[in-house]
Amino acid sequence: MQVTEVRIKKVGVDVGGKVLAYASVTLDSQLVIHNIRVINGKDGAFIAMPCRKIGNGDYKDVVHPIDTSFRTYLEEQILSQYQSAAD
């Protein structure tokens, strides 16, 4: 599975918080995943997959990579595009 498109929507500086941007990723020109968050962490930026709040107040990912190598690939693609958009 290949990332065929990444769209970045930066969050305004005055909004505050740790969310830097939202990403939408197209896979194999067939499937789009919206609302992947680019988060400013203590060790640098990372991605957080779309999630929803469940009955007990916890959050559960709606979609997520199964394989660690694919997650790394996805994160590299998104962060690369974020860096390009930030310049």
PDB file of C-alpha atoms in Angstrom:
ATOM      1  CA  MET A   1       0.000   0.000   0.000  1.00  0.00           C
ATOM      2  CA  GLN A   2       1.385   3.369  -1.036  1.00  0.00           C
ATOM      3  CA  VAL A   3       0.562   6.918   0.001  1.00  0.00           C
ATOM      4  CA  THR A   4      -0.504   8.660  -3.201  1.00  0.00           C
ATOM      5  CA  GLU A   5      -1.452  12.038  -1.717  1.00  0.00           C
ATOM      6  CA  VAL A   6      -1.063  13.934   1.558  1.00  0.00           C
ATOM      7  CA  ARG A   7      -3.013  17.134   2.258  1.00  0.00           C
ATOM      8  CA  ILE A   8      -2.085  19.274   5.254  1.00  0.00           C
ATOM      9  CA  LYS A   9      -4.273  21.834   7.015  1.00  0.00           C
ATOM     10  CA  LYS A  10      -2.186  23.801   9.511  1.00  0.00           C
ATOM     11  CA  VAL A  11      -3.779  24.897  12.773  1.00  0.00           C
ATOM     12  CA  GLY A  12      -3.523  28.608  13.546  1.00  0.00           C
ATOM     13  CA  VAL A  13      -0.934  29.678  16.112  1.00  0.00           C
ATOM     14  CA  ASP A  14      -3.549  31.470  18.233  1.00  0.00           C
ATOM     15  CA  VAL A  15      -5.520  28.227  18.663  1.00  0.00           C
ATOM     16  CA  GLY A  16      -2.835  26.937  21.031  1.00  0.00           C
ATOM     17  CA  GLY A  17      -2.473  23.374  22.232  1.00  0.00           C
ATOM     18  CA  LYS A  18      -0.232  20.691  20.832  1.00  0.00           C
ATOM     19  CA  VAL A  19      -2.014  20.040  17.520  1.00  0.00           C
ATOM     20  CA  LEU A  20       0.080  21.568  14.729  1.00  0.00           C
ATOM     21  CA  ALA A  21      -1.984  20.413  11.753  1.00  0.00           C
ATOM     22  CA  TYR A  22      -4.510  17.929  10.403  1.00  0.00           C
ATOM     23  CA  ALA A  23      -3.644  15.604   7.532  1.00  0.00           C
ATOM     24  CA  SER A  24      -5.719  13.731   4.991  1.00  0.00           C
ATOM     25  CA  VAL A  25      -3.944  10.798   3.359  1.00  0.00           C
ATOM     26  CA  THR A  26      -4.928   8.980   0.165  1.00  0.00           C
ATOM     27  CA  LEU A  27      -3.793   5.355  -0.123  1.00  0.00           C
ATOM     28  CA  ASP A  28      -3.348   3.735  -3.545  1.00  0.00           C
ATOM     29  CA  SER A  29      -5.635   6.425  -5.032  1.00  0.00           C
ATOM     30  CA  GLN A  30      -8.508   4.406  -3.526  1.00  0.00           C
ATOM     31  CA  LEU A  31      -8.981   5.246   0.162  1.00  0.00           C
ATOM     32  CA  VAL A  32      -8.770   8.528   2.095  1.00  0.00           C
ATOM     33  CA  ILE A  33      -8.154   8.851   5.826  1.00  0.00           C
ATOM     34  CA  HIS A  34      -9.074  12.281   7.229  1.00  0.00           C
ATOM     35  CA  ASN A  35      -8.258  13.939  10.574  1.00  0.00           C
ATOM     36  CA  ILE A  36      -4.824  12.494  11.234  1.00  0.00           C
ATOM     37  CA  ARG A  37      -3.352  14.938  13.734  1.00  0.00           C
ATOM     38  CA  VAL A  38       0.226  16.225  13.638  1.00  0.00           C
ATOM     39  CA  ILE A  39       1.127  16.681  17.304  1.00  0.00           C
ATOM     40  CA  ASN A  40       3.970  18.698  18.848  1.00  0.00           C
ATOM     41  CA  GLY A  41       5.516  16.245  21.324  1.00  0.00           C
ATOM     42  CA  LYS A  42       8.429  16.659  23.711  1.00  0.00           C
ATOM     43  CA  ASP A  43      10.680  14.688  21.307  1.00  0.00           C
ATOM     44  CA  GLY A  44       9.363  16.388  18.155  1.00  0.00           C
ATOM     45  CA  ALA A  45       6.334  16.070  15.918  1.00  0.00           C
ATOM     46  CA  PHE A  46       4.428  12.809  15.560  1.00  0.00           C
ATOM     47  CA  ILE A  47       1.079  11.696  14.170  1.00  0.00           C
ATOM     48  CA  ALA A  48      -2.065  10.607  16.008  1.00  0.00           C
ATOM     49  CA  MET A  49      -4.686   8.611  14.147  1.00  0.00           C
ATOM     50  CA  PRO A  50      -8.370   9.658  14.050  1.00  0.00           C
ATOM     51  CA  CYS A  51     -10.232   8.603  17.181  1.00  0.00           C
ATOM     52  CA  ARG A  52     -13.593   8.894  18.904  1.00  0.00           C
ATOM     53  CA  LYS A  53     -14.701   9.047  22.507  1.00  0.00           C
ATOM     54  CA  ILE A  54     -16.311   5.862  23.812  1.00  0.00           C
ATOM     55  CA  GLY A  55     -18.863   5.402  26.588  1.00  0.00           C
ATOM     56  CA  ASN A  56     -16.420   5.285  29.512  1.00  0.00           C
ATOM     57  CA  GLY A  57     -14.698   8.533  28.463  1.00  0.00           C
ATOM     58  CA  ASP A  58     -11.667   6.863  26.871  1.00  0.00           C
ATOM     59  CA  TYR A  59     -10.668   7.422  23.257  1.00  0.00           C
ATOM     60  CA  LYS A  60     -10.346   4.649  20.674  1.00  0.00           C
ATOM     61  CA  ASP A  61      -8.669   4.912  17.261  1.00  0.00           C
ATOM     62  CA  VAL A  62     -11.140   4.695  14.387  1.00  0.00           C
ATOM     63  CA  VAL A  63      -8.418   3.551  11.980  1.00  0.00           C
ATOM     64  CA  HIS A  64      -4.797   2.618  12.579  1.00  0.00           C
ATOM     65  CA  PRO A  65      -1.876   0.821  10.902  1.00  0.00           C
ATOM     66  CA  ILE A  66      -1.412  -2.815  11.937  1.00  0.00           C
ATOM     67  CA  ASP A  67       2.242  -3.032  10.959  1.00  0.00           C
ATOM     68  CA  THR A  68       4.930  -0.892  12.641  1.00  0.00           C
ATOM     69  CA  SER A  69       6.834  -0.427   9.394  1.00  0.00           C
ATOM     70  CA  PHE A  70       3.719   0.928   7.658  1.00  0.00           C
ATOM     71  CA  ARG A  71       3.057   3.299  10.561  1.00  0.00           C
ATOM     72  CA  THR A  72       6.637   4.576  10.262  1.00  0.00           C
ATOM     73  CA  TYR A  73       6.213   5.003   6.489  1.00  0.00           C
ATOM     74  CA  LEU A  74       2.894   6.830   6.968  1.00  0.00           C
ATOM     75  CA  GLU A  75       4.360   9.120   9.634  1.00  0.00           C
ATOM     76  CA  GLU A  76       7.380   9.941   7.438  1.00  0.00           C
ATOM     77  CA  GLN A  77       5.126  10.833   4.499  1.00  0.00           C
ATOM     78  CA  ILE A  78       2.872  13.070   6.611  1.00  0.00           C
ATOM     79  CA  LEU A  79       5.671  14.812   8.522  1.00  0.00           C
ATOM     80  CA  SER A  80       7.601  15.418   5.298  1.00  0.00           C
ATOM     81  CA  GLN A  81       4.568  17.096   3.742  1.00  0.00           C
ATOM     82  CA  TYR A  82       3.958  19.058   6.971  1.00  0.00           C
ATOM     83  CA  GLN A  83       7.546  20.349   6.914  1.00  0.00           C
ATOM     84  CA  SER A  84       7.118  21.399   3.264  1.00  0.00           C
ATOM     85  CA  ALA A  85       3.890  23.231   4.139  1.00  0.00           C
ATOM     86  CA  ALA A  86       5.511  24.892   7.180  1.00  0.00           C
ATOM     87  CA  ASP A  87       8.350  26.406   5.113  1.00  0.00           C
TER      88      ASP A  87
END
